[in-house]
Amino acid sequence: FTPSDVLSGTLRLIIAVPMGYAFAAIASQSVGPFIAFAVGAFPLAELTSMLQRLANKTLGQASSVEASDDIIKLQGINRAIAERLSGEDITTVTHVGYCDPVKLSMRSNLSFNFVTDCVNQALAWMYFRHDLDKIRPLGMRGATEIKHLIDAYDDNANPDHNRAIVSFPLIAAILKQDPDTLQIVFREIAEDPFTIFLDRVWT
C-alpha cells in the first residue's frame, strides 16, 4: 500500500463526478447513467491511455515508437501489473531494464524474484525486441541466460563448453545474424553491469 495508491485513489474520486457528467452529456438519456458509472469504474491509467489513443487518432499522430517499447511486451506483465509499475514511473521496457529492482520490489509490492525476472528479460529485449521470442525455446530467455552461454563458450573447463560452441551458430541462424556480430551483441549484454548484478543474485 504505497503513497501512489492513496494519491491515485484521491485523484479518481476528484475527477469521477465531472468525467461522469461529461461522458453522460454526449450520450442518450437512457444510457447516460450507465456510461457515467462505467467511466468511474475504469482504472485511471486505462482512461488516460484511451484518451491518448483518441487524441493521436484525431490529430493523426502515430505512437508506434511508444507502443514498441511498452512493458506489456515482457512475459508475465499484464495490464494490471503495468499499472502498478506505472505508479512508480516505470512505463517502458528500458525503464524496467535499468530500474533499481530492490526499490521497485519494495514500492510496488511485487516479489523480488518477479522484478529481477522482468529486468532480466528487459536487458535482452532492448537488443532483440520481438526476436527474443524466437530464442526463448533454446533457453535464451534473458540477459543472465545469455551471460551463462558466453561464460561457457569462453571457458574450456566449463562442462557446457562444447554445447555452447555447437549452440551458438544455431542461435545465430534462427536470428538470421552473422555469428561474429551476434557474439558482439551477446557480449555487450553479458558484460552489462545490471546483467552481472542479476547473475550474482541468481547464484
mmCIF file with all atom_site columns, C-alpha atoms in Angstrom:
data_model
loop_
_atom_site.group_PDB
_atom_site.id
_atom_site.type_symbol
_atom_site.label_atom_id
_atom_site.label_alt_id
_atom_site.label_comp_id
_atom_site.label_asym_id
_atom_site.label_entity_id
_atom_site.label_seq_id
_atom_site.pdbx_PDB_ins_code
_atom_site.Cartn_x
_atom_site.Cartn_y
_atom_site.Cartn_z
_atom_site.occupancy
_atom_site.B_iso_or_equiv
_atom_site.pdbx_formal_charge
_atom_site.auth_seq_id
_atom_site.auth_comp_id
_atom_site.auth_asym_id
_atom_site.auth_atom_id
_atom_site.pdbx_PDB_model_num
ATOM 1   C CA . PHE A 1 1   ? 0.000   0.000   0.000   1.00 0.00 ? 1   PHE A CA 1
ATOM 2   C CA . THR A 1 2   ? 2.100   2.859   -1.331  1.00 0.00 ? 2   THR A CA 1
ATOM 3   C CA . PRO A 1 3   ? 1.651   6.674   -1.340  1.00 0.00 ? 3   PRO A CA 1
ATOM 4   C CA . SER A 1 4   ? 0.967   6.486   -5.074  1.00 0.00 ? 4   SER A CA 1
ATOM 5   C CA . ASP A 1 5   ? -2.060  4.258   -4.338  1.00 0.00 ? 5   ASP A CA 1
ATOM 6   C CA . VAL A 1 6   ? -3.508  6.905   -1.996  1.00 0.00 ? 6   VAL A CA 1
ATOM 7   C CA . LEU A 1 7   ? -2.840  9.743   -4.437  1.00 0.00 ? 7   LEU A CA 1
ATOM 8   C CA . SER A 1 8   ? -4.261  7.777   -7.375  1.00 0.00 ? 8   SER A CA 1
ATOM 9   C CA . GLY A 1 9   ? -7.411  6.895   -5.412  1.00 0.00 ? 9   GLY A CA 1
ATOM 10  C CA . THR A 1 10  ? -7.866  10.514  -4.350  1.00 0.00 ? 10  THR A CA 1
ATOM 11  C CA . LEU A 1 11  ? -7.461  11.734  -7.917  1.00 0.00 ? 11  LEU A CA 1
ATOM 12  C CA . ARG A 1 12  ? -10.048 9.235   -9.154  1.00 0.00 ? 12  ARG A CA 1
ATOM 13  C CA . LEU A 1 13  ? -12.554 10.434  -6.562  1.00 0.00 ? 13  LEU A CA 1
ATOM 14  C CA . ILE A 1 14  ? -11.955 14.058  -7.543  1.00 0.00 ? 14  ILE A CA 1
ATOM 15  C CA . ILE A 1 15  ? -12.396 13.569  -11.289 1.00 0.00 ? 15  ILE A CA 1
ATOM 16  C CA . ALA A 1 16  ? -15.071 10.833  -11.215 1.00 0.00 ? 16  ALA A CA 1
ATOM 17  C CA . VAL A 1 17  ? -18.058 13.185  -10.988 1.00 0.00 ? 17  VAL A CA 1
ATOM 18  C CA . PRO A 1 18  ? -17.044 15.745  -13.665 1.00 0.00 ? 18  PRO A CA 1
ATOM 19  C CA . MET A 1 19  ? -15.929 12.983  -16.017 1.00 0.00 ? 19  MET A CA 1
ATOM 20  C CA . GLY A 1 20  ? -19.198 11.108  -15.451 1.00 0.00 ? 20  GLY A CA 1
ATOM 21  C CA . TYR A 1 21  ? -21.209 14.234  -16.277 1.00 0.00 ? 21  TYR A CA 1
ATOM 22  C CA . ALA A 1 22  ? -19.091 14.971  -19.331 1.00 0.00 ? 22  ALA A CA 1
ATOM 23  C CA . PHE A 1 23  ? -19.422 11.494  -20.823 1.00 0.00 ? 23  PHE A CA 1
ATOM 24  C CA . ALA A 1 24  ? -23.097 11.173  -19.907 1.00 0.00 ? 24  ALA A CA 1
ATOM 25  C CA . ALA A 1 25  ? -23.878 14.505  -21.589 1.00 0.00 ? 25  ALA A CA 1
ATOM 26  C CA . ILE A 1 26  ? -22.813 13.216  -25.002 1.00 0.00 ? 26  ILE A CA 1
ATOM 27  C CA . ALA A 1 27  ? -24.870 10.014  -24.680 1.00 0.00 ? 27  ALA A CA 1
ATOM 28  C CA . SER A 1 28  ? -28.576 9.448   -24.932 1.00 0.00 ? 28  SER A CA 1
ATOM 29  C CA . GLN A 1 29  ? -30.681 9.967   -21.819 1.00 0.00 ? 29  GLN A CA 1
ATOM 30  C CA . SER A 1 30  ? -31.371 6.255   -21.414 1.00 0.00 ? 30  SER A CA 1
ATOM 31  C CA . VAL A 1 31  ? -27.739 5.100   -21.334 1.00 0.00 ? 31  VAL A CA 1
ATOM 32  C CA . GLY A 1 32  ? -26.189 8.241   -19.820 1.00 0.00 ? 32  GLY A CA 1
ATOM 33  C CA . PRO A 1 33  ? -26.194 6.991   -16.182 1.00 0.00 ? 33  PRO A CA 1
ATOM 34  C CA . PHE A 1 34  ? -24.670 3.667   -17.219 1.00 0.00 ? 34  PHE A CA 1
ATOM 35  C CA . ILE A 1 35  ? -21.881 5.396   -19.157 1.00 0.00 ? 35  ILE A CA 1
ATOM 36  C CA . ALA A 1 36  ? -21.202 7.701   -16.210 1.00 0.00 ? 36  ALA A CA 1
ATOM 37  C CA . PHE A 1 37  ? -20.897 4.670   -13.883 1.00 0.00 ? 37  PHE A CA 1
ATOM 38  C CA . ALA A 1 38  ? -18.737 2.730   -16.372 1.00 0.00 ? 38  ALA A CA 1
ATOM 39  C CA . VAL A 1 39  ? -16.310 5.635   -16.744 1.00 0.00 ? 39  VAL A CA 1
ATOM 40  C CA . GLY A 1 40  ? -15.925 5.796   -12.954 1.00 0.00 ? 40  GLY A CA 1
ATOM 41  C CA . ALA A 1 41  ? -15.211 2.049   -12.839 1.00 0.00 ? 41  ALA A CA 1
ATOM 42  C CA . PHE A 1 42  ? -12.368 2.203   -15.384 1.00 0.00 ? 42  PHE A CA 1
ATOM 43  C CA . PRO A 1 43  ? -8.834  2.412   -13.975 1.00 0.00 ? 43  PRO A CA 1
ATOM 44  C CA . LEU A 1 44  ? -7.403  5.906   -14.304 1.00 0.00 ? 44  LEU A CA 1
ATOM 45  C CA . ALA A 1 45  ? -4.414  4.693   -16.315 1.00 0.00 ? 45  ALA A CA 1
ATOM 46  C CA . GLU A 1 46  ? -6.717  2.939   -18.788 1.00 0.00 ? 46  GLU A CA 1
ATOM 47  C CA . LEU A 1 47  ? -8.822  6.087   -19.219 1.00 0.00 ? 47  LEU A CA 1
ATOM 48  C CA . THR A 1 48  ? -5.692  8.136   -19.818 1.00 0.00 ? 48  THR A CA 1
ATOM 49  C CA . SER A 1 49  ? -4.484  5.597   -22.374 1.00 0.00 ? 49  SER A CA 1
ATOM 50  C CA . MET A 1 50  ? -7.864  5.652   -24.138 1.00 0.00 ? 50  MET A CA 1
ATOM 51  C CA . LEU A 1 51  ? -7.845  9.459   -24.311 1.00 0.00 ? 51  LEU A CA 1
ATOM 52  C CA . GLN A 1 52  ? -4.271  9.461   -25.627 1.00 0.00 ? 52  GLN A CA 1
ATOM 53  C CA . ARG A 1 53  ? -5.157  6.956   -28.366 1.00 0.00 ? 53  ARG A CA 1
ATOM 54  C CA . LEU A 1 54  ? -8.225  9.013   -29.290 1.00 0.00 ? 54  LEU A CA 1
ATOM 55  C CA . ALA A 1 55  ? -6.164  12.221  -29.409 1.00 0.00 ? 55  ALA A CA 1
ATOM 56  C CA . ASN A 1 56  ? -3.453  10.580  -31.516 1.00 0.00 ? 56  ASN A CA 1
ATOM 57  C CA . LYS A 1 57  ? -6.057  9.235   -33.928 1.00 0.00 ? 57  LYS A CA 1
ATOM 58  C CA . THR A 1 58  ? -7.803  12.615  -34.157 1.00 0.00 ? 58  THR A CA 1
ATOM 59  C CA . LEU A 1 59  ? -4.573  14.541  -34.657 1.00 0.00 ? 59  LEU A CA 1
ATOM 60  C CA . GLY A 1 60  ? -3.081  11.920  -36.958 1.00 0.00 ? 60  GLY A CA 1
ATOM 61  C CA . GLN A 1 61  ? -0.076  11.373  -34.726 1.00 0.00 ? 61  GLN A CA 1
ATOM 62  C CA . ALA A 1 62  ? 1.477   7.908   -34.690 1.00 0.00 ? 62  ALA A CA 1
ATOM 63  C CA . SER A 1 63  ? 2.587   6.367   -31.413 1.00 0.00 ? 63  SER A CA 1
ATOM 64  C CA . SER A 1 64  ? 4.322   3.288   -32.815 1.00 0.00 ? 64  SER A CA 1
ATOM 65  C CA . VAL A 1 65  ? 7.615   4.082   -31.056 1.00 0.00 ? 65  VAL A CA 1
ATOM 66  C CA . GLU A 1 66  ? 5.914   4.235   -27.665 1.00 0.00 ? 66  GLU A CA 1
ATOM 67  C CA . ALA A 1 67  ? 3.908   1.090   -28.406 1.00 0.00 ? 67  ALA A CA 1
ATOM 68  C CA . SER A 1 68  ? 7.045   -0.829  -29.394 1.00 0.00 ? 68  SER A CA 1
ATOM 69  C CA . ASP A 1 69  ? 8.644   -0.096  -26.007 1.00 0.00 ? 69  ASP A CA 1
ATOM 70  C CA . ASP A 1 70  ? 5.558   -0.949  -23.956 1.00 0.00 ? 70  ASP A CA 1
ATOM 71  C CA . ILE A 1 71  ? 6.355   -3.113  -20.917 1.00 0.00 ? 71  ILE A CA 1
ATOM 72  C CA . ILE A 1 72  ? 3.371   -5.306  -21.757 1.00 0.00 ? 72  ILE A CA 1
ATOM 73  C CA . LYS A 1 73  ? 5.718   -6.963  -24.284 1.00 0.00 ? 73  LYS A CA 1
ATOM 74  C CA . LEU A 1 74  ? 7.568   -8.750  -21.462 1.00 0.00 ? 74  LEU A CA 1
ATOM 75  C CA . GLN A 1 75  ? 6.426   -12.164 -20.254 1.00 0.00 ? 75  GLN A CA 1
ATOM 76  C CA . GLY A 1 76  ? 4.478   -12.047 -17.004 1.00 0.00 ? 76  GLY A CA 1
ATOM 77  C CA . ILE A 1 77  ? 3.411   -8.401  -17.297 1.00 0.00 ? 77  ILE A CA 1
ATOM 78  C CA . ASN A 1 78  ? -0.273  -7.776  -17.949 1.00 0.00 ? 78  ASN A CA 1
ATOM 79  C CA . ARG A 1 79  ? -2.254  -4.534  -17.780 1.00 0.00 ? 79  ARG A CA 1
ATOM 80  C CA . ALA A 1 80  ? -2.759  -4.810  -14.009 1.00 0.00 ? 80  ALA A CA 1
ATOM 81  C CA . ILE A 1 81  ? 0.992   -5.229  -13.385 1.00 0.00 ? 81  ILE A CA 1
ATOM 82  C CA . ALA A 1 82  ? 1.737   -2.462  -15.911 1.00 0.00 ? 82  ALA A CA 1
ATOM 83  C CA . GLU A 1 83  ? -0.491  -0.092  -13.920 1.00 0.00 ? 83  GLU A CA 1
ATOM 84  C CA . ARG A 1 84  ? 1.326   -0.904  -10.686 1.00 0.00 ? 84  ARG A CA 1
ATOM 85  C CA . LEU A 1 85  ? 4.665   -0.253  -12.368 1.00 0.00 ? 85  LEU A CA 1
ATOM 86  C CA . SER A 1 86  ? 3.325   2.929   -13.951 1.00 0.00 ? 86  SER A CA 1
ATOM 87  C CA . GLY A 1 87  ? 2.547   4.185   -10.449 1.00 0.00 ? 87  GLY A CA 1
ATOM 88  C CA . GLU A 1 88  ? 6.294   4.019   -9.824  1.00 0.00 ? 88  GLU A CA 1
ATOM 89  C CA . ASP A 1 89  ? 7.104   5.832   -13.111 1.00 0.00 ? 89  ASP A CA 1
ATOM 90  C CA . ILE A 1 90  ? 8.141   2.590   -14.837 1.00 0.00 ? 90  ILE A CA 1
ATOM 91  C CA . THR A 1 91  ? 6.425   2.809   -18.222 1.00 0.00 ? 91  THR A CA 1
ATOM 92  C CA . THR A 1 92  ? 8.818   1.345   -20.817 1.00 0.00 ? 92  THR A CA 1
ATOM 93  C CA . VAL A 1 93  ? 10.982  -1.748  -21.228 1.00 0.00 ? 93  VAL A CA 1
ATOM 94  C CA . THR A 1 94  ? 14.068  0.447   -20.938 1.00 0.00 ? 94  THR A CA 1
ATOM 95  C CA . HIS A 1 95  ? 12.816  1.727   -17.566 1.00 0.00 ? 95  HIS A CA 1
ATOM 96  C CA . VAL A 1 96  ? 12.411  -1.871  -16.395 1.00 0.00 ? 96  VAL A CA 1
ATOM 97  C CA . GLY A 1 97  ? 15.871  -2.869  -17.627 1.00 0.00 ? 97  GLY A CA 1
ATOM 98  C CA . TYR A 1 98  ? 17.657  -0.120  -15.714 1.00 0.00 ? 98  TYR A CA 1
ATOM 99  C CA . CYS A 1 99  ? 15.482  0.257   -12.624 1.00 0.00 ? 99  CYS A CA 1
ATOM 100 C CA . ASP A 1 100 ? 16.604  -0.472  -9.068  1.00 0.00 ? 100 ASP A CA 1
ATOM 101 C CA . PRO A 1 101 ? 14.971  -3.894  -8.530  1.00 0.00 ? 101 PRO A CA 1
ATOM 102 C CA . VAL A 1 102 ? 15.203  -3.676  -4.730  1.00 0.00 ? 102 VAL A CA 1
ATOM 103 C CA . LYS A 1 103 ? 13.427  -0.313  -4.525  1.00 0.00 ? 103 LYS A CA 1
ATOM 104 C CA . LEU A 1 104 ? 10.893  -1.283  -7.187  1.00 0.00 ? 104 LEU A CA 1
ATOM 105 C CA . SER A 1 105 ? 10.054  -4.510  -5.360  1.00 0.00 ? 105 SER A CA 1
ATOM 106 C CA . MET A 1 106 ? 9.529   -2.662  -2.074  1.00 0.00 ? 106 MET A CA 1
ATOM 107 C CA . ARG A 1 107 ? 7.480   0.179   -3.569  1.00 0.00 ? 107 ARG A CA 1
ATOM 108 C CA . SER A 1 108 ? 5.302   -1.901  -5.913  1.00 0.00 ? 108 SER A CA 1
ATOM 109 C CA . ASN A 1 109 ? 4.774   -4.884  -3.561  1.00 0.00 ? 109 ASN A CA 1
ATOM 110 C CA . LEU A 1 110 ? 5.827   -7.223  -6.370  1.00 0.00 ? 110 LEU A CA 1
ATOM 111 C CA . SER A 1 111 ? 8.132   -10.068 -5.373  1.00 0.00 ? 111 SER A CA 1
ATOM 112 C CA . PHE A 1 112 ? 11.853  -9.507  -5.795  1.00 0.00 ? 112 PHE A CA 1
ATOM 113 C CA . ASN A 1 113 ? 12.151  -12.651 -7.931  1.00 0.00 ? 113 ASN A CA 1
ATOM 114 C CA . PHE A 1 114 ? 9.449   -11.376 -10.283 1.00 0.00 ? 114 PHE A CA 1
ATOM 115 C CA . VAL A 1 115 ? 11.050  -7.934  -10.596 1.00 0.00 ? 115 VAL A CA 1
ATOM 116 C CA . THR A 1 116 ? 14.506  -9.374  -11.316 1.00 0.00 ? 116 THR A CA 1
ATOM 117 C CA . ASP A 1 117 ? 12.997  -11.700 -13.916 1.00 0.00 ? 117 ASP A CA 1
ATOM 118 C CA . CYS A 1 118 ? 11.427  -8.676  -15.645 1.00 0.00 ? 118 CYS A CA 1
ATOM 119 C CA . VAL A 1 119 ? 14.757  -6.835  -15.536 1.00 0.00 ? 119 VAL A CA 1
ATOM 120 C CA . ASN A 1 120 ? 16.454  -9.940  -16.940 1.00 0.00 ? 120 ASN A CA 1
ATOM 121 C CA . GLN A 1 121 ? 14.058  -10.060 -19.894 1.00 0.00 ? 121 GLN A CA 1
ATOM 122 C CA . ALA A 1 122 ? 14.206  -6.310  -20.482 1.00 0.00 ? 122 ALA A CA 1
ATOM 123 C CA . LEU A 1 123 ? 18.006  -6.214  -20.779 1.00 0.00 ? 123 LEU A CA 1
ATOM 124 C CA . ALA A 1 124 ? 17.845  -8.724  -23.642 1.00 0.00 ? 124 ALA A CA 1
ATOM 125 C CA . TRP A 1 125 ? 14.646  -7.306  -25.173 1.00 0.00 ? 125 TRP A CA 1
ATOM 126 C CA . MET A 1 126 ? 16.293  -3.919  -25.713 1.00 0.00 ? 126 MET A CA 1
ATOM 127 C CA . TYR A 1 127 ? 18.647  -5.569  -28.216 1.00 0.00 ? 127 TYR A CA 1
ATOM 128 C CA . PHE A 1 128 ? 16.403  -8.168  -29.846 1.00 0.00 ? 128 PHE A CA 1
ATOM 129 C CA . ARG A 1 129 ? 12.835  -6.916  -29.312 1.00 0.00 ? 129 ARG A CA 1
ATOM 130 C CA . HIS A 1 130 ? 10.380  -9.451  -30.749 1.00 0.00 ? 130 HIS A CA 1
ATOM 131 C CA . ASP A 1 131 ? 13.224  -11.697 -31.963 1.00 0.00 ? 131 ASP A CA 1
ATOM 132 C CA . LEU A 1 132 ? 13.708  -12.663 -28.325 1.00 0.00 ? 132 LEU A CA 1
ATOM 133 C CA . ASP A 1 133 ? 10.608  -14.855 -28.681 1.00 0.00 ? 133 ASP A CA 1
ATOM 134 C CA . LYS A 1 134 ? 12.479  -16.929 -31.291 1.00 0.00 ? 134 LYS A CA 1
ATOM 135 C CA . ILE A 1 135 ? 15.335  -17.918 -28.982 1.00 0.00 ? 135 ILE A CA 1
ATOM 136 C CA . ARG A 1 136 ? 13.392  -18.421 -25.737 1.00 0.00 ? 136 ARG A CA 1
ATOM 137 C CA . PRO A 1 137 ? 12.739  -22.090 -26.639 1.00 0.00 ? 137 PRO A CA 1
ATOM 138 C CA . LEU A 1 138 ? 16.537  -22.508 -26.838 1.00 0.00 ? 138 LEU A CA 1
ATOM 139 C CA . GLY A 1 139 ? 16.969  -21.362 -23.232 1.00 0.00 ? 139 GLY A CA 1
ATOM 140 C CA . MET A 1 140 ? 17.833  -17.751 -24.079 1.00 0.00 ? 140 MET A CA 1
ATOM 141 C CA . ARG A 1 141 ? 15.075  -16.122 -22.034 1.00 0.00 ? 141 ARG A CA 1
ATOM 142 C CA . GLY A 1 142 ? 17.016  -13.077 -20.898 1.00 0.00 ? 142 GLY A CA 1
ATOM 143 C CA . ALA A 1 143 ? 20.356  -11.451 -20.121 1.00 0.00 ? 143 ALA A CA 1
ATOM 144 C CA . THR A 1 144 ? 21.579  -13.909 -17.484 1.00 0.00 ? 144 THR A CA 1
ATOM 145 C CA . GLU A 1 145 ? 20.992  -16.896 -19.764 1.00 0.00 ? 145 GLU A CA 1
ATOM 146 C CA . ILE A 1 146 ? 22.988  -15.125 -22.465 1.00 0.00 ? 146 ILE A CA 1
ATOM 147 C CA . LYS A 1 147 ? 25.774  -14.471 -19.953 1.00 0.00 ? 147 LYS A CA 1
ATOM 148 C CA . HIS A 1 148 ? 25.826  -18.151 -18.967 1.00 0.00 ? 148 HIS A CA 1
ATOM 149 C CA . LEU A 1 149 ? 26.184  -19.111 -22.639 1.00 0.00 ? 149 LEU A CA 1
ATOM 150 C CA . ILE A 1 150 ? 29.059  -16.677 -23.165 1.00 0.00 ? 150 ILE A CA 1
ATOM 151 C CA . ASP A 1 151 ? 30.791  -17.837 -19.963 1.00 0.00 ? 151 ASP A CA 1
ATOM 152 C CA . ALA A 1 152 ? 30.537  -21.466 -21.119 1.00 0.00 ? 152 ALA A CA 1
ATOM 153 C CA . TYR A 1 153 ? 31.695  -20.501 -24.624 1.00 0.00 ? 153 TYR A CA 1
ATOM 154 C CA . ASP A 1 154 ? 34.874  -18.872 -23.263 1.00 0.00 ? 154 ASP A CA 1
ATOM 155 C CA . ASP A 1 155 ? 35.766  -21.428 -20.565 1.00 0.00 ? 155 ASP A CA 1
ATOM 156 C CA . ASN A 1 156 ? 37.240  -24.687 -21.866 1.00 0.00 ? 156 ASN A CA 1
ATOM 157 C CA . ALA A 1 157 ? 36.882  -26.231 -18.408 1.00 0.00 ? 157 ALA A CA 1
ATOM 158 C CA . ASN A 1 158 ? 33.160  -25.496 -18.239 1.00 0.00 ? 158 ASN A CA 1
ATOM 159 C CA . PRO A 1 159 ? 31.075  -28.704 -18.588 1.00 0.00 ? 159 PRO A CA 1
ATOM 160 C CA . ASP A 1 160 ? 28.778  -26.850 -21.024 1.00 0.00 ? 160 ASP A CA 1
ATOM 161 C CA . HIS A 1 161 ? 31.627  -25.537 -23.205 1.00 0.00 ? 161 HIS A CA 1
ATOM 162 C CA . ASN A 1 162 ? 31.090  -27.951 -26.104 1.00 0.00 ? 162 ASN A CA 1
ATOM 163 C CA . ARG A 1 163 ? 27.332  -27.437 -26.046 1.00 0.00 ? 163 ARG A CA 1
ATOM 164 C CA . ALA A 1 164 ? 27.830  -23.663 -26.134 1.00 0.00 ? 164 ALA A CA 1
ATOM 165 C CA . ILE A 1 165 ? 30.155  -23.963 -29.145 1.00 0.00 ? 165 ILE A CA 1
ATOM 166 C CA . VAL A 1 166 ? 27.574  -26.041 -31.005 1.00 0.00 ? 166 VAL A CA 1
ATOM 167 C CA . SER A 1 167 ? 24.590  -23.932 -29.953 1.00 0.00 ? 167 SER A CA 1
ATOM 168 C CA . PHE A 1 168 ? 25.934  -20.526 -30.921 1.00 0.00 ? 168 PHE A CA 1
ATOM 169 C CA . PRO A 1 169 ? 25.730  -20.941 -34.740 1.00 0.00 ? 169 PRO A CA 1
ATOM 170 C CA . LEU A 1 170 ? 22.231  -22.416 -34.365 1.00 0.00 ? 170 LEU A CA 1
ATOM 171 C CA . ILE A 1 171 ? 21.069  -19.370 -32.391 1.00 0.00 ? 171 ILE A CA 1
ATOM 172 C CA . ALA A 1 172 ? 22.629  -17.054 -34.972 1.00 0.00 ? 172 ALA A CA 1
ATOM 173 C CA . ALA A 1 173 ? 20.836  -18.911 -37.778 1.00 0.00 ? 173 ALA A CA 1
ATOM 174 C CA . ILE A 1 174 ? 17.476  -18.572 -36.039 1.00 0.00 ? 174 ILE A CA 1
ATOM 175 C CA . LEU A 1 175 ? 18.048  -14.840 -35.549 1.00 0.00 ? 175 LEU A CA 1
ATOM 176 C CA . LYS A 1 176 ? 19.367  -14.567 -39.143 1.00 0.00 ? 176 LYS A CA 1
ATOM 177 C CA . GLN A 1 177 ? 22.541  -12.869 -37.967 1.00 0.00 ? 177 GLN A CA 1
ATOM 178 C CA . ASP A 1 178 ? 26.200  -13.461 -38.607 1.00 0.00 ? 178 ASP A CA 1
ATOM 179 C CA . PRO A 1 179 ? 27.674  -15.458 -35.669 1.00 0.00 ? 179 PRO A CA 1
ATOM 180 C CA . ASP A 1 180 ? 30.520  -12.969 -35.230 1.00 0.00 ? 180 ASP A CA 1
ATOM 181 C CA . THR A 1 181 ? 28.252  -9.928  -34.986 1.00 0.00 ? 181 THR A CA 1
ATOM 182 C CA . LEU A 1 182 ? 25.811  -11.807 -32.754 1.00 0.00 ? 182 LEU A CA 1
ATOM 183 C CA . GLN A 1 183 ? 28.705  -12.653 -30.439 1.00 0.00 ? 183 GLN A CA 1
ATOM 184 C CA . ILE A 1 184 ? 29.402  -8.910  -30.086 1.00 0.00 ? 184 ILE A CA 1
ATOM 185 C CA . VAL A 1 185 ? 25.775  -8.305  -29.088 1.00 0.00 ? 185 VAL A CA 1
ATOM 186 C CA . PHE A 1 186 ? 25.765  -11.224 -26.648 1.00 0.00 ? 186 PHE A CA 1
ATOM 187 C CA . ARG A 1 187 ? 28.980  -9.979  -25.046 1.00 0.00 ? 187 ARG A CA 1
ATOM 188 C CA . GLU A 1 188 ? 27.557  -6.454  -24.663 1.00 0.00 ? 188 GLU A CA 1
ATOM 189 C CA . ILE A 1 189 ? 24.566  -7.939  -22.844 1.00 0.00 ? 189 ILE A CA 1
ATOM 190 C CA . ALA A 1 190 ? 26.711  -10.304 -20.751 1.00 0.00 ? 190 ALA A CA 1
ATOM 191 C CA . GLU A 1 191 ? 29.084  -7.526  -19.642 1.00 0.00 ? 191 GLU A CA 1
ATOM 192 C CA . ASP A 1 192 ? 26.342  -5.050  -18.745 1.00 0.00 ? 192 ASP A CA 1
ATOM 193 C CA . PRO A 1 193 ? 26.688  -4.184  -15.021 1.00 0.00 ? 193 PRO A CA 1
ATOM 194 C CA . PHE A 1 194 ? 22.985  -4.915  -14.485 1.00 0.00 ? 194 PHE A CA 1
ATOM 195 C CA . THR A 1 195 ? 23.409  -8.375  -16.023 1.00 0.00 ? 195 THR A CA 1
ATOM 196 C CA . ILE A 1 196 ? 26.384  -9.050  -13.751 1.00 0.00 ? 196 ILE A CA 1
ATOM 197 C CA . PHE A 1 197 ? 24.297  -7.957  -10.745 1.00 0.00 ? 197 PHE A CA 1
ATOM 198 C CA . LEU A 1 198 ? 21.445  -10.268 -11.742 1.00 0.00 ? 198 LEU A CA 1
ATOM 199 C CA . ASP A 1 199 ? 23.860  -13.153 -12.232 1.00 0.00 ? 199 ASP A CA 1
ATOM 200 C CA . ARG A 1 200 ? 25.303  -12.659 -8.755  1.00 0.00 ? 200 ARG A CA 1
ATOM 201 C CA . VAL A 1 201 ? 21.809  -12.523 -7.255  1.00 0.00 ? 201 VAL A CA 1
ATOM 202 C CA . TRP A 1 202 ? 20.921  -15.708 -9.146  1.00 0.00 ? 202 TRP A CA 1
ATOM 203 C CA . THR A 1 203 ? 23.972  -17.613 -7.970  1.00 0.00 ? 203 THR A CA 1
#
